[in-house]
Coordinates of C-alpha atoms in Angstrom, one line a residue:
Chain A
X159 CA -38.1 -47.3 21.6
X160 CA -35.0 -46.4 21.3
X161 CA -35.9 -42.8 20.5
X162 CA -37.6 -42.5 23.6
X163 CA -34.7 -43.8 25.8
X164 CA -32.7 -41.5 23.9
X165 CA -35.1 -38.5 24.9
X166 CA -35.2 -40.1 28.2
X167 CA -31.2 -39.9 28.6
X168 CA -31.2 -36.1 27.5
X169 CA -33.6 -35.0 29.7
X170 CA -31.7 -36.7 32.7
X171 CA -28.7 -34.7 31.6
X172 CA -30.2 -31.6 31.4
X173 CA -30.9 -31.6 35.0
X174 CA -27.4 -32.4 35.9
X175 CA -25.1 -29.4 35.9
X176 CA -21.8 -30.1 34.0
X177 CA -20.3 -28.2 36.8
X178 CA -21.3 -27.7 40.7
X179 CA -21.5 -24.1 42.1
X180 CA -20.4 -23.9 45.6
X181 CA -20.9 -21.3 48.8
X182 CA -18.2 -18.9 49.5
X183 CA -18.6 -18.9 53.6
X184 CA -16.8 -17.3 56.3
X185 CA -16.5 -15.0 59.4
X186 CA -15.6 -11.2 60.1
X187 CA -13.8 -10.1 62.8
X188 CA -12.6 -6.7 64.5
X189 CA -9.2 -6.6 65.8
X190 CA -9.2 -3.9 68.6
X191 CA -11.5 -1.3 70.4
X192 CA -13.6 0.7 67.8
X193 CA -14.7 4.3 69.2
X194 CA -17.8 4.5 71.5
X195 CA -21.0 4.9 69.7
X196 CA -22.6 8.5 70.0
X197 CA -26.3 9.0 71.0
X198 CA -28.3 10.8 68.8
X199 CA -28.9 14.0 70.7
X200 CA -30.2 16.2 67.8
X201 CA -32.9 13.5 67.6
X202 CA -34.0 13.7 71.3
X203 CA -34.0 17.5 70.7
X204 CA -36.7 17.2 68.1
X205 CA -40.1 17.5 69.5
X206 CA -41.7 14.7 67.3
X207 CA -38.8 12.4 67.2
X208 CA -37.6 12.7 70.7
X209 CA -40.9 11.9 71.9
X210 CA -40.5 8.3 70.7
X211 CA -37.8 7.4 73.2
X212 CA -37.1 7.5 76.7
X213 CA -33.1 7.7 76.4
X214 CA -31.4 8.6 73.3
X215 CA -30.6 6.1 70.7
X216 CA -27.2 5.7 69.4
X217 CA -25.2 5.4 66.4
X218 CA -24.6 1.5 64.9
X219 CA -21.5 2.6 63.2
X220 CA -19.7 -0.5 64.6
X221 CA -21.4 -3.7 65.2
X222 CA -19.1 -6.0 67.1
X223 CA -20.4 -9.1 69.2
X224 CA -18.9 -10.6 72.2
X225 CA -16.0 -12.3 70.5
X226 CA -15.3 -9.4 68.2
X227 CA -17.8 -10.5 65.5
X228 CA -18.4 -7.8 63.0
X229 CA -21.7 -7.0 61.4
X230 CA -22.7 -4.9 58.5
X231 CA -19.6 -6.0 56.2
X232 CA -20.4 -6.5 52.9
X233 CA -18.9 -9.2 50.8
X234 CA -18.8 -9.5 47.3
X235 CA -16.7 -10.9 44.5
X236 CA -14.5 -8.2 43.4
X237 CA -14.8 -7.4 39.2
X238 CA -17.9 -9.7 38.9
X239 CA -20.1 -7.3 36.7
X240 CA -22.8 -7.6 34.6
X241 CA -24.1 -10.8 36.1
X242 CA -27.2 -9.0 38.0
X243 CA -30.4 -10.6 38.2
X244 CA -32.1 -7.8 40.4
X245 CA -34.7 -7.3 37.9
X246 CA -36.0 -10.8 39.0
X247 CA -35.5 -10.6 42.5
X248 CA -38.1 -9.6 45.1
X249 CA -37.6 -5.7 46.2
X250 CA -35.5 -5.2 49.2
X251 CA -37.6 -2.8 52.0
X252 CA -35.9 -0.2 54.0
X253 CA -38.0 1.6 56.7
X254 CA -37.9 5.2 58.5
X255 CA -39.0 4.2 61.7
X256 CA -38.3 6.4 65.1
X257 CA -36.8 9.0 62.8
X258 CA -34.2 6.2 61.9
X259 CA -33.5 4.3 59.0
X260 CA -33.9 0.8 59.5
X261 CA -31.6 -0.8 58.5
X262 CA -29.0 1.8 58.1
X263 CA -26.6 -0.5 56.2
X264 CA -28.0 -2.9 53.1
X265 CA -27.2 -4.2 49.9
X266 CA -29.2 -4.9 46.7
X267 CA -28.4 -5.6 43.2
X268 CA -28.5 -3.4 39.9
X269 CA -31.8 -3.0 38.9
X270 CA -33.4 -4.4 41.6
X271 CA -36.1 -2.4 43.5
X272 CA -35.4 -0.9 46.7
X273 CA -39.0 0.3 48.6
X274 CA -38.7 2.8 51.2
X275 CA -41.6 3.1 53.6
X276 CA -42.5 6.0 56.3
X277 CA -43.8 4.2 59.4
X278 CA -43.5 7.7 61.3
X279 CA -46.1 10.1 62.1
X280 CA -44.0 12.7 60.7
X281 CA -42.7 14.3 57.2
X282 CA -39.5 12.6 55.8
X283 CA -37.6 13.9 52.9
X284 CA -35.6 10.8 51.0
X285 CA -32.5 12.5 49.4
X286 CA -30.6 9.7 47.5
X287 CA -26.9 11.1 47.2
X288 CA -25.1 8.9 44.9
X289 CA -21.2 9.0 44.0
X290 CA -21.3 6.7 40.9
X291 CA -22.1 8.6 37.5
X292 CA -25.3 7.0 36.4
X293 CA -27.2 6.7 39.3
X294 CA -29.2 9.9 39.7
X295 CA -29.5 12.0 42.8
X296 CA -33.1 12.4 43.9
X297 CA -34.9 14.2 46.8
X298 CA -38.5 13.1 47.3
X299 CA -41.2 14.0 50.0
X300 CA -42.6 10.9 51.7
X301 CA -45.5 12.1 54.1
X302 CA -46.8 10.1 57.0
X303 CA -49.0 7.3 55.8
X304 CA -47.7 8.4 52.3
X305 CA -47.2 5.9 49.4
X306 CA -43.9 4.0 49.4
X307 CA -41.1 5.2 47.5
X308 CA -39.1 3.0 45.2
X309 CA -36.0 2.9 43.7
X310 CA -33.7 1.1 41.5
X311 CA -29.9 1.7 40.4
X312 CA -28.1 0.7 37.4
X313 CA -24.6 1.4 38.4
X314 CA -22.7 -0.6 41.1
X315 CA -21.6 1.7 43.7
X316 CA -20.7 1.0 47.5
X317 CA -22.4 2.7 50.4
X318 CA -24.6 5.1 48.4
X319 CA -25.9 7.7 51.0
X320 CA -29.6 7.9 51.6
X321 CA -30.7 10.9 53.7
X322 CA -33.2 13.1 55.3
X323 CA -32.6 16.8 55.5
X324 CA -35.7 17.1 57.6
X325 CA -33.9 15.2 60.3
X326 CA -30.3 15.6 59.3
X327 CA -29.1 12.8 61.5
X328 CA -31.1 10.2 59.2
X329 CA -28.7 8.1 57.0
X330 CA -28.7 5.1 55.2
X331 CA -26.1 3.5 53.0
X332 CA -26.8 1.4 50.3
X333 CA -24.5 -0.9 48.3
X334 CA -25.3 -1.5 44.8
X335 CA -23.7 -4.8 43.3
X336 CA -24.1 -5.7 39.7
X337 CA -24.3 -9.5 40.6
X338 CA -26.1 -12.0 43.0
X339 CA -22.7 -12.8 44.3
X340 CA -22.7 -11.0 47.8
X341 CA -24.0 -11.1 51.3
X342 CA -24.1 -9.0 54.7
X343 CA -22.4 -10.1 57.5
X344 CA -25.0 -10.8 60.1
X345 CA -24.5 -10.0 64.3
X346 CA -22.5 -13.5 64.4
X347 CA -20.1 -11.8 61.6
X348 CA -20.8 -14.9 59.5
X349 CA -21.5 -14.5 55.6
X350 CA -22.4 -17.0 53.0
X351 CA -22.1 -15.9 49.2
X352 CA -24.3 -18.6 47.4
X353 CA -24.0 -20.8 44.5
X354 CA -20.9 -19.1 43.0
X355 CA -19.4 -20.9 40.1
X356 CA -16.1 -22.5 39.7
X357 CA -13.2 -20.1 39.1
X358 CA -10.6 -18.0 40.4
X359 CA -12.0 -15.0 42.4
X360 CA -11.0 -12.3 44.4
X361 CA -13.5 -11.6 47.7
X362 CA -13.9 -8.5 48.8
X363 CA -15.1 -7.3 52.3
X364 CA -16.6 -3.7 52.6
X365 CA -16.9 -2.0 56.2
X366 CA -18.4 1.9 55.8
X367 CA -15.8 2.9 58.6
X368 CA -12.8 0.6 58.2
X369 CA -12.4 0.5 54.6
X370 CA -11.8 -2.7 52.4
X371 CA -10.4 -6.0 52.3
X372 CA -10.1 -8.5 49.9
X373 CA -8.7 -12.3 49.7
X374 CA -8.1 -14.5 46.6
X375 CA -10.0 -17.5 46.6
X376 CA -10.8 -20.8 43.8
X377 CA -14.1 -22.1 44.0
X378 CA -14.1 -25.9 42.7
X379 CA -16.9 -28.4 43.8
X380 CA -17.0 -27.5 47.3
X381 CA -17.6 -24.5 49.9
X382 CA -14.7 -22.4 50.5
X383 CA -14.1 -20.9 53.6
X384 CA -12.5 -17.5 53.8
X385 CA -12.4 -15.2 56.9
X386 CA -11.5 -11.3 57.3
X387 CA -10.2 -9.6 60.0
X388 CA -10.4 -5.6 60.1
X389 CA -8.0 -4.0 62.3
X390 CA -8.9 -0.7 64.2
X391 CA -5.9 1.4 63.3
Chain B
X273 CA -21.8 62.0 38.8
X274 CA -20.7 65.5 39.3
X275 CA -18.8 65.9 42.5
X276 CA -19.4 69.6 42.6
X277 CA -23.1 69.4 42.4
X278 CA -24.7 69.1 45.7
X279 CA -27.0 66.0 46.1
X280 CA -30.0 66.3 48.0
X281 CA -30.3 64.0 51.0
X282 CA -33.2 61.9 51.0
X283 CA -33.5 60.3 54.4
X284 CA -36.2 58.2 53.9
X285 CA -34.4 56.6 51.0
X286 CA -31.6 56.1 53.3
X287 CA -33.0 54.5 56.1
X288 CA -34.7 52.2 53.6
X289 CA -31.4 51.2 52.3
X290 CA -30.3 50.5 55.8
X291 CA -33.2 48.5 56.7
X292 CA -32.5 46.3 53.2
X293 CA -28.7 45.8 54.0
X294 CA -30.0 45.0 57.8
X295 CA -32.5 42.5 56.2
X296 CA -29.9 41.0 53.8
X297 CA -27.7 40.5 57.1
X298 CA -30.2 38.4 58.7
X299 CA -30.9 36.7 55.3
X300 CA -27.3 35.3 55.2
X301 CA -27.6 34.6 58.9
X302 CA -30.5 32.3 58.0
X303 CA -28.9 30.9 55.1
X304 CA -26.1 30.4 57.3
X305 CA -28.0 28.4 59.5
X306 CA -29.7 26.5 56.3
X307 CA -26.2 24.9 55.5
X308 CA -25.2 24.8 59.4
X309 CA -28.0 22.4 60.2
X310 CA -27.5 20.6 56.9
X311 CA -31.2 21.4 55.8
X312 CA -30.5 22.8 52.4
X313 CA -32.4 19.9 50.7
X314 CA -35.2 19.6 53.4
X315 CA -37.8 21.3 51.1
X316 CA -37.4 19.2 47.7
X317 CA -39.6 21.7 45.8
X318 CA -39.0 25.3 44.6
X319 CA -40.7 27.8 44.2
X320 CA -43.3 26.1 46.0
X321 CA -42.9 24.0 49.4
X322 CA -44.2 20.5 49.7
X323 CA -46.6 21.6 46.9
X324 CA -48.0 24.7 48.9
X325 CA -47.4 28.3 47.6
X326 CA -44.7 29.5 49.8
X327 CA -46.6 32.0 51.5
X328 CA -49.6 29.6 52.4
X329 CA -47.3 26.7 53.6
X330 CA -48.8 25.5 56.8
X331 CA -46.6 26.8 60.0
X332 CA -47.4 22.8 61.5
X333 CA -45.1 21.7 58.6
X334 CA -42.2 23.8 59.8
X335 CA -40.5 20.9 61.3
X336 CA -36.8 20.2 61.5
X337 CA -34.7 21.5 58.6
X338 CA -37.9 22.4 56.7
X339 CA -38.2 25.2 59.4
X340 CA -34.5 26.6 58.3
X341 CA -34.8 26.4 54.8
X342 CA -38.4 27.6 54.8
X343 CA -37.8 30.8 56.7
X344 CA -34.9 31.4 54.7
X345 CA -37.1 31.4 51.5
X346 CA -39.6 34.0 53.4
X347 CA -36.8 36.2 54.5
X348 CA -35.3 35.9 50.9
X349 CA -38.5 37.0 49.5
X350 CA -38.5 40.2 51.8
X351 CA -35.3 41.0 50.8
X352 CA -36.1 40.5 47.1
X353 CA -39.4 42.9 47.6
X354 CA -37.1 45.3 49.4
X355 CA -34.6 45.6 46.9
X356 CA -37.0 46.1 44.0
X357 CA -38.3 49.2 46.1
X358 CA -34.7 50.2 47.1
X359 CA -34.1 50.3 42.9
X360 CA -37.2 51.9 41.5
X361 CA -37.0 54.4 44.7
X362 CA -33.3 54.8 43.4
X363 CA -34.3 55.2 39.9
X364 CA -36.9 57.8 40.7
X365 CA -35.6 60.2 43.3
X366 CA -31.7 59.8 43.3
X367 CA -30.0 62.6 41.2
X368 CA -27.1 60.6 40.6
X369 CA -27.3 58.7 37.3
X370 CA -24.9 56.0 38.1
X371 CA -26.8 55.1 41.3
X372 CA -30.0 54.2 39.1
X373 CA -27.8 51.8 37.7
X374 CA -26.4 50.5 41.1
X375 CA -30.1 50.2 42.1
X376 CA -30.8 47.8 38.8
X377 CA -27.6 45.8 39.4
X378 CA -28.8 45.0 43.0
X379 CA -32.1 44.2 41.6
X380 CA -30.6 41.9 39.0
X381 CA -28.3 40.3 41.8
X382 CA -31.2 39.5 44.4
X383 CA -33.2 38.0 41.3
X384 CA -30.1 35.6 40.0
X385 CA -29.6 34.5 43.4
X386 CA -33.2 33.7 44.2
X387 CA -33.0 31.6 41.0
X388 CA -29.5 30.2 42.0
X389 CA -31.0 29.2 45.2
X390 CA -34.2 27.4 43.8
X391 CA -31.8 25.9 41.2
X392 CA -29.4 24.5 43.8
X393 CA -32.6 22.6 45.3
X394 CA -34.2 21.7 42.3
X395 CA -31.3 20.6 40.3
X396 CA -29.6 19.0 43.6
X397 CA -26.3 20.3 43.0
X398 CA -24.3 21.6 45.8
X399 CA -21.6 23.2 43.8
X400 CA -24.1 25.8 43.1
X401 CA -24.6 26.3 47.0
X402 CA -21.0 27.6 46.7
X403 CA -21.9 30.2 44.4
X404 CA -25.1 30.9 46.0
X405 CA -23.5 31.6 48.9
X406 CA -21.0 33.9 47.5
X407 CA -23.3 35.8 45.6
X408 CA -25.2 36.4 49.1
X409 CA -21.9 37.9 50.4
X410 CA -21.5 39.9 47.3
X411 CA -25.0 41.2 47.5
X412 CA -24.5 42.0 51.2
X413 CA -21.5 44.3 49.8
X414 CA -23.9 46.0 47.4
X415 CA -26.9 46.9 49.6
X416 CA -24.1 48.2 52.3
X417 CA -22.2 50.0 49.5
X418 CA -26.0 51.8 48.8
X419 CA -26.5 52.7 52.6
X420 CA -23.0 54.3 52.2
X421 CA -24.1 56.4 49.1
X422 CA -27.1 57.7 50.4
X423 CA -26.1 58.3 53.6
X424 CA -25.6 62.1 55.1
X425 CA -22.1 61.6 55.5
X426 CA -21.4 60.6 51.8
X427 CA -23.2 63.2 50.4
X428 CA -21.9 65.8 53.1
X429 CA -18.5 64.8 51.6
X430 CA -19.4 65.6 48.1
X431 CA -20.9 69.2 49.2
X432 CA -17.5 70.0 50.6
X433 CA -15.2 68.7 47.7
X434 CA -12.4 70.0 47.2
X435 CA -11.2 71.6 50.4
X436 CA -7.6 71.7 51.4
X437 CA -8.2 69.0 54.1
X438 CA -9.3 66.6 51.3
X439 CA -6.6 67.5 49.4
X440 CA -4.3 66.7 52.1
X441 CA -5.6 63.2 53.1
X442 CA -5.1 62.3 49.2
X443 CA -1.7 62.1 49.9
X444 CA -0.5 58.4 50.0
X445 CA -3.7 57.3 49.4
X446 CA -3.3 55.3 46.6
X447 CA -1.1 52.7 48.2
X448 CA -3.3 52.6 50.8
X449 CA -6.3 51.7 48.8
X450 CA -4.3 49.3 46.7
X451 CA -3.5 47.6 50.6
X452 CA -7.4 47.7 51.4
X453 CA -8.3 46.2 48.2
X454 CA -5.9 43.2 48.1
X455 CA -7.1 42.7 51.8
X456 CA -10.9 42.9 50.8
X457 CA -10.1 40.3 47.9
X458 CA -8.3 37.9 50.0
X459 CA -11.0 38.0 52.5
X460 CA -13.5 37.1 49.4
X461 CA -11.2 34.5 48.6
X462 CA -11.1 33.3 52.3
X463 CA -15.2 33.2 51.9
X464 CA -15.0 31.3 48.9
X465 CA -12.9 28.6 50.7
X466 CA -14.8 28.9 53.5
X467 CA -18.2 28.2 51.4
X468 CA -16.5 25.4 50.0
X469 CA -15.6 23.7 53.1
X470 CA -19.2 24.4 54.1
X471 CA -20.7 22.6 50.9
X472 CA -18.7 19.5 51.5
X473 CA -21.4 18.7 54.0
X474 CA -18.5 16.6 55.7
X475 CA -18.5 18.4 59.1
X476 CA -15.0 19.3 60.4
X477 CA -12.0 17.9 58.6
X478 CA -9.8 19.0 61.4
X479 CA -11.3 18.7 64.8
X480 CA -8.5 20.4 66.9
X481 CA -7.2 24.0 67.2
X482 CA -4.8 25.6 66.6
X483 CA -2.9 22.2 66.5
X484 CA -4.2 20.0 63.6
X485 CA -4.6 16.3 64.4
X486 CA -2.1 17.1 67.1
X487 CA 0.6 18.4 64.9
X488 CA 1.1 21.6 63.0
X489 CA 1.0 20.3 59.8
X490 CA -1.2 17.2 59.7
X491 CA -0.5 13.8 58.2
X492 CA -2.7 13.6 54.8
X493 CA -1.8 10.4 53.7
X494 CA -4.4 7.8 52.4
X495 CA -3.4 5.7 55.9
X496 CA -3.9 8.4 58.0
X497 CA -6.9 9.9 56.5
X498 CA -8.9 6.5 56.7
X499 CA -7.3 6.2 60.7
X500 CA -8.9 9.5 61.1
X501 CA -12.2 8.5 59.5
X502 CA -12.4 5.2 61.4
X503 CA -12.4 7.4 64.6
X504 CA -15.1 10.2 63.5
X505 CA -18.5 9.6 65.1
X506 CA -20.5 12.2 63.8
X507 CA -24.0 12.1 64.0
X508 CA -25.2 14.9 61.4
X509 CA -22.6 15.2 58.9
X510 CA -21.5 11.2 58.7
X511 CA -19.4 11.9 55.6
X512 CA -16.2 10.4 55.3
X513 CA -13.4 13.7 55.1
X514 CA -10.8 13.5 52.5
X515 CA -7.3 14.7 52.1
X516 CA -8.3 17.5 50.1
X517 CA -10.6 18.5 52.8
X518 CA -7.9 18.6 55.4
X519 CA -5.4 20.7 53.1
X520 CA -8.6 23.0 52.6
X521 CA -9.4 24.0 56.1
X522 CA -5.5 24.1 56.5
X523 CA -5.3 26.8 53.8
X524 CA -8.0 28.4 55.5
X525 CA -6.5 29.0 58.6
X526 CA -3.2 30.1 57.1
X527 CA -5.6 32.9 54.7
X528 CA -6.9 33.9 57.8
X529 CA -3.3 34.5 59.5
X530 CA -2.5 36.4 56.2
X531 CA -5.5 38.5 56.4
X532 CA -5.0 39.2 60.0
X533 CA -1.3 40.7 59.1
X534 CA -2.8 42.4 56.2
X535 CA -5.6 44.5 58.3
X536 CA -3.1 45.2 61.1
X537 CA -1.3 46.7 58.6
X538 CA -4.2 48.6 57.1
X539 CA -5.0 49.5 60.8
X540 CA -1.2 50.6 61.2
X541 CA -1.1 52.4 57.7
X542 CA -4.4 54.6 58.3
X543 CA -3.7 55.5 61.9
X544 CA -0.5 56.8 60.5
X545 CA -1.1 58.5 57.5
X546 CA -4.2 59.8 58.2
X547 CA -4.0 60.3 61.9
X548 CA -6.5 58.5 64.5
X549 CA -9.4 60.6 64.2
X550 CA -10.0 59.9 60.6
X551 CA -12.9 57.8 59.5
X552 CA -10.8 55.5 57.8
X553 CA -8.4 54.7 60.7
X554 CA -11.4 54.4 62.9
X555 CA -12.8 52.0 60.3
X556 CA -9.5 50.2 59.7
X557 CA -9.6 50.0 64.0
X558 CA -13.2 48.4 63.4
X559 CA -12.3 45.9 60.9
X560 CA -8.8 44.6 63.1
X561 CA -11.3 44.0 66.1
X562 CA -13.8 42.4 63.8
X563 CA -11.0 40.2 62.2
X564 CA -10.1 39.3 65.5
X565 CA -13.7 38.2 66.7
X566 CA -13.7 36.4 63.5
X567 CA -10.5 34.4 64.4
X568 CA -12.0 33.5 67.8
X569 CA -15.3 32.5 66.2
X570 CA -13.3 30.3 63.7
X571 CA -11.7 28.5 66.3
X572 CA -15.2 28.4 68.4
X573 CA -16.6 26.8 65.6
X574 CA -14.0 23.8 65.7
X575 CA -14.1 23.8 69.6
X576 CA -18.0 23.3 69.5
X577 CA -17.4 20.6 67.1
X578 CA -19.5 22.8 64.4
X579 CA -22.3 23.7 66.7
X580 CA -24.8 25.4 64.3
X581 CA -25.4 28.7 65.9
X582 CA -21.3 29.4 66.2
X583 CA -20.6 28.3 62.7
X584 CA -23.2 30.4 61.6
X585 CA -22.1 33.4 63.5
X586 CA -18.8 32.6 61.9
X587 CA -20.6 33.1 58.5
X588 CA -21.9 36.4 59.3
X589 CA -18.4 37.5 60.7
X590 CA -17.0 36.8 57.5
X591 CA -19.8 38.9 55.5
X592 CA -18.9 41.6 58.1
X593 CA -15.4 41.8 57.3
X594 CA -16.0 41.6 53.9
X595 CA -18.2 44.4 53.8
X596 CA -15.9 46.6 56.1
X597 CA -13.1 46.0 53.6
X598 CA -15.4 47.0 50.3
X599 CA -16.9 50.3 52.2
X600 CA -13.1 51.1 53.4
X601 CA -11.8 50.8 49.9
X602 CA -14.8 52.4 48.1
X603 CA -14.1 55.7 50.8
X604 CA -10.3 55.2 50.2
X605 CA -10.8 55.3 46.4
X606 CA -13.2 58.1 46.6
X607 CA -10.6 60.0 48.4
X608 CA -7.4 59.1 46.0
X609 CA -9.6 59.5 42.9
X610 CA -11.2 62.6 43.8
X611 CA -8.1 64.7 42.4
X612 CA -5.7 62.4 40.8
X613 CA -3.3 64.7 39.4
X614 CA -2.9 66.6 42.9
X615 CA -2.6 62.9 44.5
X616 CA 0.0 62.1 41.9
X617 CA 2.1 65.2 42.4
X618 CA 1.9 65.0 45.9
X619 CA 2.7 61.1 46.0
X620 CA 5.8 61.9 43.9
X621 CA 6.9 64.2 46.3
X622 CA 7.2 61.7 49.0
X623 CA 3.5 61.5 50.2
X624 CA 4.2 58.3 52.1
X625 CA 5.6 60.2 55.1
X626 CA 2.7 60.4 57.3
X627 CA 3.4 64.2 58.8
X628 CA 1.8 66.2 56.5
X629 CA -1.4 64.4 56.5
X630 CA -1.6 63.6 60.3
X631 CA -1.1 67.4 60.8
X632 CA -4.1 68.0 58.7
X633 CA -6.3 66.1 60.8
X634 CA -5.0 67.6 64.0

């Protein structure tokens, strides 16, 4: 009986974490007025791609909300590497639709699959142009209705460029993070990095055009709030 | 080659060489359009195109950047074939042994250039693109030189050597040819800088001209570059620029100025030494006009935000400038090297004074 009770106690302890993970939450805002977005004129000049639009779509380099909330900022923990769980995570999908990449900014973990689809009725080539050594450059054809292409990357890298050389206005920027502690700010500017173990960290916010901001935080047993404000110089 | 043995003029061979040079020029333009439209990697395989034999690639698939890259490959194949024919023709029909080897050199260069272009695609190596661009320019020089060497004018010079006019023209040619050579080498360096700029695929590192970001010398500090990148809203070449790229464009502008001064000096000196009717003086004047147009095209490239056709015209202007300099040097070299002992003796006796030479041309 004593042994049985001891077993129950040990089992219960196993389910009680010794330390409580917490979330890092916050909001990203933009101070200043960004330059106006530009229309994809070359897209409209292309017979196939231009036919998909009545008016020219514009770039989305600065996605800013009515209260200056800034989207498409990648927030991650600086210098936290080697913690990737990417191989066990579901794939992230990026589509080629309307002769544009959708989404144009995204983030994955090292080892996590990135699936690239072609929903268009025309040829695209998916040309990956990494900057980090160890992430190989590749250039693959994707015919309309062709099989999805799958990519994985072993080295962390911010804003790795994906491009289509058939349609030279088509770009996407994929950030590869070597840990699960990252997220992308939404159109409301909000972000949440979930289940961060207690400790001292430097939180890094990266915007492709605006650069990088960092803040030091300490995570204990409750959520930590950290906000970032980018300035248009 | 024996300078005294007249070489039979082969009109067909000459006009075929002209045609090859013209197609090479066309090929340079097609290559320029590929880079200007950022289409260099739009056909990911080589020597096939999307798995098709290059010559059977369905035109219905020649869309977007594929059109530029594929037509570039087709024209390149044509130039390769023409160069092969030209090399064989020179070997069989030109009595000058050295011309046989010039033909062989052209053949080897066109093959190397084709392989280099293919490797740039297959290896996805942008650095190879710089070499590909420069070898293309040098190949154009070679085909243009073959055109010159097979021309009636060149061969007529052979048969009239030596004569009194020529001996007098030799006066001061050594210094002149060195000036032409230095200018031509500087143009080649400028083309390397230009090719490096284009292969950065970063659009305009400096968006204004004649100033640079509103200043005579742009600020290349990290803060300034970051600020510049924030306001760049490019649709086609959305790469962040770097301080290196800004400095590179500034160097390109300064070298352009130096080239203009040197070519003006060439034009002034040839006119003074050889007289305005001399072919070299006329060529130098053409060179000066060409470089003025080229500078204007460079400015237009910036003012048009690197419009593909304008940028390509600028590339072609660079190619013509290089060829003009190279052919001018060949002609000047030939004159000065024809009778080196007389040239040397006359030069020592104060040949840089232009009067005697000018008199010979009047």
